[in-house]
Structures are given as C-alpha cells and as structure tokens.
XYZ file of C-alpha atoms in Angstrom:
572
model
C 50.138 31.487 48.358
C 53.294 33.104 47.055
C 52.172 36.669 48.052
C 51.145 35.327 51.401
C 54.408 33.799 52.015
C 56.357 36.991 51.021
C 53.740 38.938 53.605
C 54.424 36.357 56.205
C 58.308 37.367 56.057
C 57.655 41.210 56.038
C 57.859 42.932 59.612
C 54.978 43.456 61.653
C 54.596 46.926 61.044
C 54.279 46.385 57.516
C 51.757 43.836 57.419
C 49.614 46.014 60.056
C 49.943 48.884 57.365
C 49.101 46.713 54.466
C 46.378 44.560 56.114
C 44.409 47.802 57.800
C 45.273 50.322 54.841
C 43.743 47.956 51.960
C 40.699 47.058 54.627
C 39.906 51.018 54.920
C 40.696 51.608 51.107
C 37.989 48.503 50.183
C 35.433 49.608 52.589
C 35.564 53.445 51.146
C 35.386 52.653 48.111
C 32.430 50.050 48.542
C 30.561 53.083 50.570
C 31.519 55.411 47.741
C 29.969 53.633 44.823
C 27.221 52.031 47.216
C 26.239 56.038 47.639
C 26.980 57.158 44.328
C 24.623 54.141 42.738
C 21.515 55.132 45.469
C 22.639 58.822 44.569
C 22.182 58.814 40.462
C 18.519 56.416 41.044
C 17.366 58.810 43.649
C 18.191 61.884 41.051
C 16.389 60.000 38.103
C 13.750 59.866 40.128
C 13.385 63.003 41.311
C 14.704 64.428 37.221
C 12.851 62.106 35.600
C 9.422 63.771 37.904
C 9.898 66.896 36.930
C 9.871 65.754 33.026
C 7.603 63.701 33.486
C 5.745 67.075 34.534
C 6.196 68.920 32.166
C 5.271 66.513 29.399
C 2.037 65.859 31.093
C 1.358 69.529 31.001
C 2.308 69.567 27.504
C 0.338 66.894 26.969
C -2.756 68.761 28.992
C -2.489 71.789 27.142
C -2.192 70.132 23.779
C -5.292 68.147 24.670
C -7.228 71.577 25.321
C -6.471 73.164 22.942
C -7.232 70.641 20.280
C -10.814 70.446 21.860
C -11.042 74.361 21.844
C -10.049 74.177 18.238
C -12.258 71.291 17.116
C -15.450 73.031 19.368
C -14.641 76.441 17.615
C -15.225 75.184 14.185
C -18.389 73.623 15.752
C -19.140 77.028 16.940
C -18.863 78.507 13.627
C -20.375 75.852 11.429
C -23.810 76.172 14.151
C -24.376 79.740 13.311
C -27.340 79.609 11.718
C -28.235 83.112 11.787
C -25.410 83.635 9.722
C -25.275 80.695 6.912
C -29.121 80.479 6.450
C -29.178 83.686 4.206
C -26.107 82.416 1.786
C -22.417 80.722 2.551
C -21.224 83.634 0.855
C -22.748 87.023 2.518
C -20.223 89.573 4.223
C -21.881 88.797 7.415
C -20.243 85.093 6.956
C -17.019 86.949 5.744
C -17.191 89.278 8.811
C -18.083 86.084 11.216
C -14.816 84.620 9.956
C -12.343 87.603 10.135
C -13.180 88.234 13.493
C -13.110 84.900 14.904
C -9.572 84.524 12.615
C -8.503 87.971 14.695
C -9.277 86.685 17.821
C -6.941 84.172 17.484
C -3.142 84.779 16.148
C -2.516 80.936 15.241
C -5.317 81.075 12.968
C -4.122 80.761 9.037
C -7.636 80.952 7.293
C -11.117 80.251 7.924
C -12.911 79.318 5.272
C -16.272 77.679 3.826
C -17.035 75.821 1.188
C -20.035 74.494 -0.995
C -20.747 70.916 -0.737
C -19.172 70.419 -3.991
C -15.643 71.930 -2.931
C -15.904 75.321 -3.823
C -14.759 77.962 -1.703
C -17.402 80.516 -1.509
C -16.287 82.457 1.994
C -12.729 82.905 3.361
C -10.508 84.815 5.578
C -8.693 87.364 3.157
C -10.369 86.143 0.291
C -7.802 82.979 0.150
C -8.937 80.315 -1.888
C -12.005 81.827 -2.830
C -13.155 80.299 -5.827
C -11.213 77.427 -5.680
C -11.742 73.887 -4.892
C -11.206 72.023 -1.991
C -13.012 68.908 -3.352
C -9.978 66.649 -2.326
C -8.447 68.207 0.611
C -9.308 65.543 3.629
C -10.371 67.996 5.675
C -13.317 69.464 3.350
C -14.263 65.751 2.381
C -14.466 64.357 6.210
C -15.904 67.649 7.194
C -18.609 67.017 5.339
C -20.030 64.050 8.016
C -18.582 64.835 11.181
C -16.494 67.393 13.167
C -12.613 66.534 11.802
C -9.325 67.338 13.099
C -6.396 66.421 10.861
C -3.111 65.880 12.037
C -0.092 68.073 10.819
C 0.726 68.547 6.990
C 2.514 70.747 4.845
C 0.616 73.683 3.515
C -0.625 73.259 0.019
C -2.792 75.375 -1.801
C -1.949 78.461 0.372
C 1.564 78.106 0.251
C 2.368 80.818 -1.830
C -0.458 82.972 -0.582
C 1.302 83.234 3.204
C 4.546 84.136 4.703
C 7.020 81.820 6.161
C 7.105 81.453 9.990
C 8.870 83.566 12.418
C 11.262 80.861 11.981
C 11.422 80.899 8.057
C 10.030 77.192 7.597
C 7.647 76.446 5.233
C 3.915 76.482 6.555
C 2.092 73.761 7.899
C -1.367 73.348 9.421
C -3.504 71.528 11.894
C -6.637 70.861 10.037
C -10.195 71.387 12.013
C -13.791 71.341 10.089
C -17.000 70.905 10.681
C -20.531 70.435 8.598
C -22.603 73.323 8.016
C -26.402 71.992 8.429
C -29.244 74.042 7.625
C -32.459 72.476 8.684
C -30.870 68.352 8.882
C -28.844 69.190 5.779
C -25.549 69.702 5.541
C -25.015 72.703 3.121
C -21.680 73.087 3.767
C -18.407 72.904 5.240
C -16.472 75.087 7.548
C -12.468 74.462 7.572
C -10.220 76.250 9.811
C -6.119 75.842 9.131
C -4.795 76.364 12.190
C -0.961 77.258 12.370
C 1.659 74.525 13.173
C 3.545 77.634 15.275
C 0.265 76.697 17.876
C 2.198 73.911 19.334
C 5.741 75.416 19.307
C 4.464 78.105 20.972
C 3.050 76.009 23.461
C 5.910 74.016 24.516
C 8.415 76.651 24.731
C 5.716 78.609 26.880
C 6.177 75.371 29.277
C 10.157 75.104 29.120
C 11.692 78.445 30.055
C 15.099 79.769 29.834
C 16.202 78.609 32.793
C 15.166 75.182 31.989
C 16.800 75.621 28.742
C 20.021 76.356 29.604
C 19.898 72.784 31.499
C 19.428 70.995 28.650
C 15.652 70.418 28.900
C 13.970 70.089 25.529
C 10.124 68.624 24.618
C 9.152 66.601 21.313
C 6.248 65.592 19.493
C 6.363 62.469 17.295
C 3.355 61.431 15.676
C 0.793 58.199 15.388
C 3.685 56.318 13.372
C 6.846 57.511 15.393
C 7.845 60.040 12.996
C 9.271 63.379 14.635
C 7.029 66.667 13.736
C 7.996 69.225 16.306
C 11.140 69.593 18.065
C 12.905 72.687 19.520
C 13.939 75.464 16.627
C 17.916 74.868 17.655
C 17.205 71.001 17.307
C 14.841 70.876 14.064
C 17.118 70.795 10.842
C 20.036 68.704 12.512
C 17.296 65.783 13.513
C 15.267 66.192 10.272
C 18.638 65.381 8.606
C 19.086 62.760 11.004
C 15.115 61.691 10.077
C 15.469 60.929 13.872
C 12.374 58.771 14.793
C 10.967 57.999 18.120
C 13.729 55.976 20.097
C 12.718 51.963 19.974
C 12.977 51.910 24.010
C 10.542 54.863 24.165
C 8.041 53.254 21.312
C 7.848 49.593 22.835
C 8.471 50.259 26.671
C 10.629 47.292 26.758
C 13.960 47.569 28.864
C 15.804 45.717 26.924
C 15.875 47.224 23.512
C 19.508 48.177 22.645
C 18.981 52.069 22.827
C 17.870 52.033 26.454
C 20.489 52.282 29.265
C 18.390 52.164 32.293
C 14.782 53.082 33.531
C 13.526 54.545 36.905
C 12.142 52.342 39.563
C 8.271 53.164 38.628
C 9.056 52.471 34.764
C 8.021 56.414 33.569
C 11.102 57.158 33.112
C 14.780 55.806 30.791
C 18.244 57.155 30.217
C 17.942 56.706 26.125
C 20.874 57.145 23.544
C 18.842 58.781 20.539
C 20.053 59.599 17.189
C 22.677 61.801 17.961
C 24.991 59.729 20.210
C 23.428 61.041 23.212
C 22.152 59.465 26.013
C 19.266 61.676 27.630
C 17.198 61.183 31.074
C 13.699 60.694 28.380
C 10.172 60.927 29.879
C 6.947 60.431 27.463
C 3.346 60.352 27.425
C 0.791 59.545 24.787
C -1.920 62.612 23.828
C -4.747 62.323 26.329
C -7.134 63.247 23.447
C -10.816 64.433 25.169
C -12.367 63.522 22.031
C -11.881 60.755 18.988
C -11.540 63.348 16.043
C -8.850 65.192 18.010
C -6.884 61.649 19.001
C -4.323 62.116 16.330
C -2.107 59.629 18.284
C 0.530 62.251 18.647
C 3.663 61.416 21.970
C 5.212 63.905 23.736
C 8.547 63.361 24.625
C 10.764 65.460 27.179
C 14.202 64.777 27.572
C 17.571 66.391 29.699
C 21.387 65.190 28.353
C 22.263 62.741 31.401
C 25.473 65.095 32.154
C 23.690 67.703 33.104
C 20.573 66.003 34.715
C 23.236 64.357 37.054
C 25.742 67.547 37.425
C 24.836 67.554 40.879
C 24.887 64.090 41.523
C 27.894 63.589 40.081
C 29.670 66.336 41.970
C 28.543 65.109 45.371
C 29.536 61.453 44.210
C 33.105 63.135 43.540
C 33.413 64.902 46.545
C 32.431 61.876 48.626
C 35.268 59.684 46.833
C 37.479 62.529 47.506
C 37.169 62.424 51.676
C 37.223 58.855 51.433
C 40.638 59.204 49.580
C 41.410 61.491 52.601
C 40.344 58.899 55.163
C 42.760 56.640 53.675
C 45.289 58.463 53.579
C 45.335 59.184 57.439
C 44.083 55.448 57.788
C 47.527 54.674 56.583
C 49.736 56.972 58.590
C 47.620 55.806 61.860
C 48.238 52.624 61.232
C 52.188 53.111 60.682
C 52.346 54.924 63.757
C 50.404 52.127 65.247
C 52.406 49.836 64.066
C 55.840 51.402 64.887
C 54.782 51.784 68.329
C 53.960 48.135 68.577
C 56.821 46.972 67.207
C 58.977 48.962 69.013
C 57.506 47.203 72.407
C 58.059 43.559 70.541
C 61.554 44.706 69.730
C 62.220 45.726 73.520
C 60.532 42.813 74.570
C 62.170 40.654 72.510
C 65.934 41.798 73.354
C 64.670 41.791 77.293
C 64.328 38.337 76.432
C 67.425 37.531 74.832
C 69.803 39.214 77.697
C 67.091 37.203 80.246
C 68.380 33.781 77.966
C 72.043 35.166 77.879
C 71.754 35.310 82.377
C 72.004 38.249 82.714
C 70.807 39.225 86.415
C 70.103 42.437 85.803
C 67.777 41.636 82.987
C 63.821 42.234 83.352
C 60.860 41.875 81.053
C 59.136 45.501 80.856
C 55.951 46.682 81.059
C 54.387 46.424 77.407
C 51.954 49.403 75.868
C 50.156 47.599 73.723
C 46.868 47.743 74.625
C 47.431 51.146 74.595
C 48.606 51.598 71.471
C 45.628 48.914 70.289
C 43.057 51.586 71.770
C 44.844 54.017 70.602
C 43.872 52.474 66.989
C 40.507 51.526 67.869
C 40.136 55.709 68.645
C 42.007 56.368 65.002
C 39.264 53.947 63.260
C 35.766 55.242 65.314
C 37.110 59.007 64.073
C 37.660 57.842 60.636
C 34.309 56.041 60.706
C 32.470 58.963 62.114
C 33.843 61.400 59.724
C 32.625 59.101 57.235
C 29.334 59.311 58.520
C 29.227 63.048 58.913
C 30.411 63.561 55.267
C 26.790 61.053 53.936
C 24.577 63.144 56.623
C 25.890 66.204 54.925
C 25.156 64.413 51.530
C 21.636 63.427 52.452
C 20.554 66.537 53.869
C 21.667 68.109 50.995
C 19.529 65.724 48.388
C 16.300 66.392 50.733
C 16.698 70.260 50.569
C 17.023 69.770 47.191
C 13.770 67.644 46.679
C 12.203 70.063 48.907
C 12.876 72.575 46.539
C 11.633 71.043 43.672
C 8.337 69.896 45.426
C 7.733 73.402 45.942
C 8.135 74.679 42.956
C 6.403 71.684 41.083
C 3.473 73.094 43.998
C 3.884 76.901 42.642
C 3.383 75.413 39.103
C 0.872 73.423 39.841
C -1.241 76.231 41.599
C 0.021 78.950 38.778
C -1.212 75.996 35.494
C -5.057 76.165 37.696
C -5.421 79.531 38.172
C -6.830 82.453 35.665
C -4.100 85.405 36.361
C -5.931 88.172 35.344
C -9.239 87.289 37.845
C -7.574 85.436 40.409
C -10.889 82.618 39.783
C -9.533 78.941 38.638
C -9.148 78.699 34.514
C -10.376 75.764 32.472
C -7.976 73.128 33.803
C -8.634 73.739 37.386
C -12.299 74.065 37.232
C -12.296 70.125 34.815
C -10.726 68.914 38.499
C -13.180 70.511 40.795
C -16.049 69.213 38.254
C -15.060 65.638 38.088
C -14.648 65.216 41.853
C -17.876 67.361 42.522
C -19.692 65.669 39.598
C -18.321 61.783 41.442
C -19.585 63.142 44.598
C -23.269 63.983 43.087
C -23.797 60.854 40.763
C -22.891 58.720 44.422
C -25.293 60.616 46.391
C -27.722 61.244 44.190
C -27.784 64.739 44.786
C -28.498 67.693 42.014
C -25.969 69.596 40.467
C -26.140 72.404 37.981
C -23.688 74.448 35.782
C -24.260 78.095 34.832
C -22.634 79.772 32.296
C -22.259 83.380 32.078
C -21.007 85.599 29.173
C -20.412 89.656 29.249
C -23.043 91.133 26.941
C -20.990 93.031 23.881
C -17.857 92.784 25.924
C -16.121 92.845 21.714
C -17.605 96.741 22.086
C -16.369 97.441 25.759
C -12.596 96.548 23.991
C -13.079 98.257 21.148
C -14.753 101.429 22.771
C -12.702 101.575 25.968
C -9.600 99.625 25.290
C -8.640 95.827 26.902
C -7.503 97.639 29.851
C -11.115 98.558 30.585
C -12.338 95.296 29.660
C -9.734 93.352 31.708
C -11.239 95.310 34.898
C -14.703 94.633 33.487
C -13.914 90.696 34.078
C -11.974 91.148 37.241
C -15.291 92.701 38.991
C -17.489 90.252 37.215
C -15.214 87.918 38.806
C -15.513 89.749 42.376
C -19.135 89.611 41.833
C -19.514 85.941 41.630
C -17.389 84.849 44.062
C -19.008 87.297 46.376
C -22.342 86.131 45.575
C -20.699 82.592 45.409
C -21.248 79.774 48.153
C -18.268 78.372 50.146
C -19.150 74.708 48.088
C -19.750 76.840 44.676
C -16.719 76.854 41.794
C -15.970 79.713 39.909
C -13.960 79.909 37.132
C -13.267 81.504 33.869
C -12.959 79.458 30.915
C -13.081 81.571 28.274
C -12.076 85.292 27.340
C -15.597 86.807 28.689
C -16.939 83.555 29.624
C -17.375 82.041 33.051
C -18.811 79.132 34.292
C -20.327 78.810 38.591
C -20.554 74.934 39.709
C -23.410 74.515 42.037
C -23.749 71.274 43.992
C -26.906 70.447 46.183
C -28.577 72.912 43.521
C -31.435 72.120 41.234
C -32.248 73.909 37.959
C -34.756 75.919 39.171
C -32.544 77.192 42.226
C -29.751 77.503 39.926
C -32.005 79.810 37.635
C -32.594 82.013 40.708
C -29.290 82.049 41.591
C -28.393 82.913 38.223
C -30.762 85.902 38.059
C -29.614 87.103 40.755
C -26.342 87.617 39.726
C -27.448 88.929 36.550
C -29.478 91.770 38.853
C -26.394 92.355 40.721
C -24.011 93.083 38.096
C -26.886 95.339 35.982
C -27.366 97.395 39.292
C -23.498 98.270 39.136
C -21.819 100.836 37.739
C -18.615 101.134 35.818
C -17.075 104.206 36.279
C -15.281 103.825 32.913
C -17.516 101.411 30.856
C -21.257 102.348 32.435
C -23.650 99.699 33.136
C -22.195 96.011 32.128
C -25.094 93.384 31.480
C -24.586 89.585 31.494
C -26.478 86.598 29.733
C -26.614 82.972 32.214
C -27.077 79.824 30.637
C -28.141 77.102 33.242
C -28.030 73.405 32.688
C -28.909 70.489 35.225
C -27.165 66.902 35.907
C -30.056 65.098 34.478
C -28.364 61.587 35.486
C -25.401 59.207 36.623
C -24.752 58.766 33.038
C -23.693 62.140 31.719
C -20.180 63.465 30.877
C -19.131 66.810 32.198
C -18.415 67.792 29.172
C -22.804 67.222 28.001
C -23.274 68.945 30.908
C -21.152 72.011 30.053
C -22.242 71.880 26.419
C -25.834 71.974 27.845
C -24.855 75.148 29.451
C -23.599 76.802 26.968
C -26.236 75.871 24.234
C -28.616 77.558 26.682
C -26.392 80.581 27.081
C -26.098 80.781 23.549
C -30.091 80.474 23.589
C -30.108 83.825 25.847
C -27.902 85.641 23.935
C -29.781 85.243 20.548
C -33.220 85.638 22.853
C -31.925 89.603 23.103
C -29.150 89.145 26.108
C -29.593 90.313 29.748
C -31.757 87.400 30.807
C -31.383 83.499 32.071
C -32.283 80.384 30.046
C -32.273 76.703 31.445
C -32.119 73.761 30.247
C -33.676 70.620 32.203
C-alpha cells in the first residue's frame, strides 16, 4: 500500500514509464524462459535420439558378434573330419591357426581332453596343461558357453599387453567336441577384451568425440568393464558403478536431474560431479549362453549437448533486453508528450478560472500520442515474434540435419561396402518381415546359401585385391540372376545368403544351380574359373526361427562342400 501511495504522488509520466516498462520487462522475460524451457526438452529429445542410436547400434553389433563368436566355436568343435583321427593331429593345430588368423581379436584357440588337458592350441599355449577348473572348459563340456569378461590367467605371462598397456582379459566361448553322441572334448576360444573397445570407438568417431560423446559397458551386477581409454583409470579409481537412476529407471532417485518426455532418456550426475544427457539399453542377446546381462550406456556432458541451446536461449534474452530498453524510452516519450498536453490543458484551465477572456481550452493530441504507443508496442511485439521464427526455423534445420544423417547411418550400418548387397544386419530385417509375411500366408520360402569354392587359395595365390573383385562379381551375378522380391546379401567373408519368397525347395534348388552354372561358365581374367557350393533350406512351418532356417542352410552348404564342392544340396 505504501509503494502504491508513493506511485500515486509521482507524475504521470513516471507512472506510464514504470507501469508499461515493468509490463514489457515481465512479459520478455516470461517468453524468454517459456522458450528456453521448450528449447532444452526439445534438444534432449532430439540429443538424447541420437544416443539413444548409437547405443542401440552398440548394442546390435555387440549382440552379433557374440553370436558369431559363440557359432564359430560351434563351427570348430563340429569338424569331424578333423577331431575323429586324434584332438591332437597338426591338421587340428592347422584348423586352429587359421581360424585364430582370420580373426585379429582372437587370443588362443585351444582343445582340450575331457579331463582338462590341453592337447591342441594356437602357438602351442597351454599345451600340456590343465584347464580342469577354468569355467569355460567345465561348462563347455555340456553345452555351447560364452563367459563374460575376466582377467587373463594362465596366459598372462605368455601374451603381450594391449595396444593400450592393460593387462589382458578375455571373453570366454567353448563348445563340446562330440564324436559319434560323445563328447570327446572341448574346444575353448579366448577371445580378446580389445573386441569390444574396438567396436565402440568404431561407432563414436572423432567428431563425436570432440563433443563429449562417450559409450560404456557395465555388466549383469552394475559393475563398469569397458569405458573409453581417456576415461578408464580415473573411473576404475572412482570404482564408478552404474548410476542408481540408470539401474532402477525411477525418476526420483537422487542422481537423476530430469528425463525426456518418452522416458529413454536422463540428465544423470555420475561419479565424477558431472551431470551427462545418459541414454542406455540392456544387451539384446540372440541367444541364452551369449546373454551375459551386459548395459550399454552412452552419455554427452549436458554443457555441450545444450551448447546450442543455450546460445540461442542467450541470444533470445538478449533482444528481449533490447525490446525493453526501447519499451522504456517509447514510453517516456509517450509519456512526456501526454503530459505536456495535461500541463497545457491544465493551465488553459486555470487562466479560463482566473476570467480571462482571451483564454481557450486547446485541441488535445492524445489519442495521437496513445496510437502512437499502440504502433511502439505492435513493433516491439512483432520483433519479438520475428526473433522465435528465426529460433524455430533454426531448431528444424537442425533436426533436419540430424534425421539425415541418422538416415545415411542407418543405410551405411545395412549395407556390405565392398559388394554394394545388404550385410548381416540388413538382410535379419528383410528376413523377419519376409519370413511374417510367409508364416501369414502360408506361402513357401527358402534360403540358399552360397560359399566361393577355395576362395582361402584365390587370396593367397592372387592377393585380397583379386579376391575382393571375385565377391563383387559373385555379387553382380546374383543380383542379376536375382528376382525383384529376392534378398541378397553377404553375411560372411565369402559367404552369401539369396532369400526367396513364393519359392519351394525344389525351385530354390533350380534356382540355385543355376547360379552355380552361371558363375562356372565365367571367366576371371585374373583368378580363372571361380566355382561356388549352394546350400538350400525350406520354411518347413509357422513355428521356425530364422535363425533354424539359416542354420539349415548352412548345414546343407557345409554338406556340399565336404560332398567335393561345385554342386547344390537341400534340405527339406
């Protein structure tokens, strides 16, 4: 009441300049933070998508190759031809150097007696040895196995550090060896713990890096095992675990700021006093043995997953601050002007009460001057306006841009580069909706799989260039060959697999032989006649997985290869 009583006494122009300068100073600020709030959740949003990508990628690739592992071990441990004439021969030895060649994250590859002894191995590691009560060896000996990470143990003093100079540690894969229904054996691959590093940072790049954007792996009890190289010691010494808001989803726990609309994504404050814009997922394991219960975790500081935001936030306080300004000195004028006509007005008056004759009431300006402000307030409004269309425009171009390149990736993560056919993750797609589409019609379906004959000799003859043009007009071939509804795709290094819906066994043989007689009629100019090998397997009901299906295929191609090569095999 006090401070309207001293405002009451103040002069017109005043109040005017108070009154309209503190309305125009409330309502830009209210529009300021009102912007900057639906600013920062439409960023998180848009942030937290693109982490959320690239941990589900992570968490694809991951998944992959933890089934590639696990079926290589099965590969190895079903080659009869091999372990039926001893677990120790030098063809076994030569089996496992090559396969241990082929593949750079491989540590050893060994195999052992049922009783624990190593009788075969990759360098001679271990050989000799027992393994009797190593996990690995003793689940290996009843089912395929995949064992989460652990420090290495008996071969740490037989291998080098990592590129990094930590201590090894290994990924654990096995599988029984069983000749005739009995197992005689295990095979044990330790796979390098390098695997996974190598596949994040293959996902993050620099740019992404120099933003702050980092990925994680904590494992089944929320203990960190992989983090970035820079990042490792100082959270090991930290023994940072996985945040509480991240472990029980709950958006209240004490280290979680705030979460995204759809509940994928929090701002988190983890170990080191740092909140970060946090996206997880859980492993999509495609099989039990490889569920090792592992979550992937990607995460950008919140000052630089905002920068932008922020900036436009402070640039839109700053005009407002402007408007104000010139709000005020609109208003003064406005004022003066008005007060000047009361002033007149009122000393017409007095000389009118004094009799004076002469005296006249003159014509008063202020509805002038009142348009006048009206004008002042629609151009401070509009610039207003102009300054959050700039804004907005700006945020869409910028989600534009990320939609397209989250497109680009999306197309690049599907596609083989070196054939131009889809890989392994974009073929699982086109199989599950094709595979949907057959199991509701009731329509066949059949998978062949294909394999270059000797293609090991073609690289070690005529070099990988050679062989990389072998697979590219392999590739050509079937796609030529291929119908518009077919999928091609290469899922291995010489392997490739052609989806054919409407298409039963027996058509798929034909159509497998005949791409076996097209590629034999060509030649190579560098490499000579090429010959393939076609493995063809049918849906046989609703029931079946993809992935029987596919292992149907390539048990058959396997079949054709050991049959001599060159020729097509089928399974029902």
């Amino acid at each position: 009441m006090r401070l309207l009583s001293r405002l009451g006494r103040a002069s017109l122009r005043v109040q005017i300049m108070l009154v309209f300068g503190t309305l125009v100073l409330v309502l830009a600020l209210l529009l300021s933070l009102g912007f900057s709030e639906l600013l920062r959740q439409s960023t998180q949003r848009s942030v937290g998508a693109a982490l959320r990508h690239v941990a589900e990628n992570a968490n694809t690739l991951l998944a992959d190759g933890l089934l590639t592992r696990q079926r290589e071990a099965q590969v190895l441990a079903s080659a009869q031809n091999i372990w039926e004439h001893g677990l120790d021969t030098a063809d076994g030895r030569h089996l496992l150097e090559r396969h241990k060649s082929l593949d750079p994250f491989n540590s050893w590859i060994g195999v052992a007696a049922p009783d624990g002894a190593v009788l075969n191995a990759t360098g001679g590691m271990l050989v000799g040895q027992s393994v009797r009560e190593r996990p690995w060896f003793q689940q290996g000996l009843a089912q395929s196995y995949v064992g989460d990470v652990h420090p290495a143990k008996l071969l740490d003093k037989l291998l080098p550090p990592t590129a990094y100079g930590e201590p090894n540690r290994f990924l654990d894969f096995a599988a029984p060896i069983r000749l005739r229904g009995e197992v005689v054996g295990v095979l044990g691959v330790h796979g390098s713990w390098e695997w996974t590093r190598h596949v994040l940072q293959s996902l993050v790049p620099q740019s992404a890096r120099a933003r702050g954007v980092e990925l994680f792996i904590f494992n089944r009890e929320g203990q960190l095992i992989l983090a970035p190289a820079a990042r490792d010691a100082m959270l090991e010494a930290k023994s940072q675990q996985l945040p509480a808001a991240l472990a029980s989803g709950g958006s209240d726990a004490p280290d979680r700021d705030s979460a995204s609309p759809d509940g994928e994504t929090a701002v988190v404050r983890w170990d080191d006093g740092v909140r970060y814009l946090t996206a997880t997922t859980r492993l999509a394991a495609r099989t039990t043995a490889s569920d090792l219960g592992w979550t992937i975790v990607a995460r950008q500081p919140i000052g630089m997953a905002f920068e932008e935001a922020d900036r436009l936030v402070r640039l839109t306080l700053a005009c407002g601050l402007a408007a104000v300004l010139l709000a005020w000195l609109l208003a003064w004028r406005a004022a003066h002007r008005l007060g000047h006509d009361l002033e007149t007005l009122a000393g017409a008056a007095a000389r009118v009460h004094a009799g004076d004759s002469e005296a006249h009431i003159p014509e008063m300006r202020s509805s002038t001057e009142a348009r006048q402000l009206g004008q002042a307030l629609a151009g401070m409004t509009q610039r207003l306006l102009a300054a959050n269309q700039a804004l907005e425009e700006t945020v869409q171009q910028r989600t534009r841009q990320l939609q397209q390149a989250l497109q680009a990736l999306e197309r690049q993560a599907s596609t083989d580069p070196l054939t131009g056919v889809l890989n392994r993750r974009g073929f699982d797609a086109r199989m599950v909706a094709l595979l949907g589409l057959a199991r509701r019609s009731a329509r066949p379906l059949s998978v062949v799989a294909l394999d270059v004959d000797h293609f090991k000799r073609i690289n070690d003859t005529h070099g990988h260039g050679a062989g990389d043009e072998v697979l590219r007009r392999l590739a050509a071939s079937l796609q030529a060959r291929a119908r518009r509804s077919d999928v091609v795709a290469r899922v291995g290094g010489e392997e490739f697999v052609v989806l054919l819906p409407d298409t039963d066994v027996a058509g798929a043989r034909t159509i497998a032989q005949a791409l076996l007689q097209v590629v034999a009629e060509q030649e190579d100019p560098v490499v000579g006649r090429v010959t393939i090998s076609a493995g063809v397997a049918g849906l046989r009901g609703p029931e079946e997985e993809p992935a029987t299906l596919l292992d149907r295929a390539d048990a058959a191609l396997y079949r054709a290869k050991r049959e001599g090569r060159n020729r097509v095999c089928a399974q029902a």
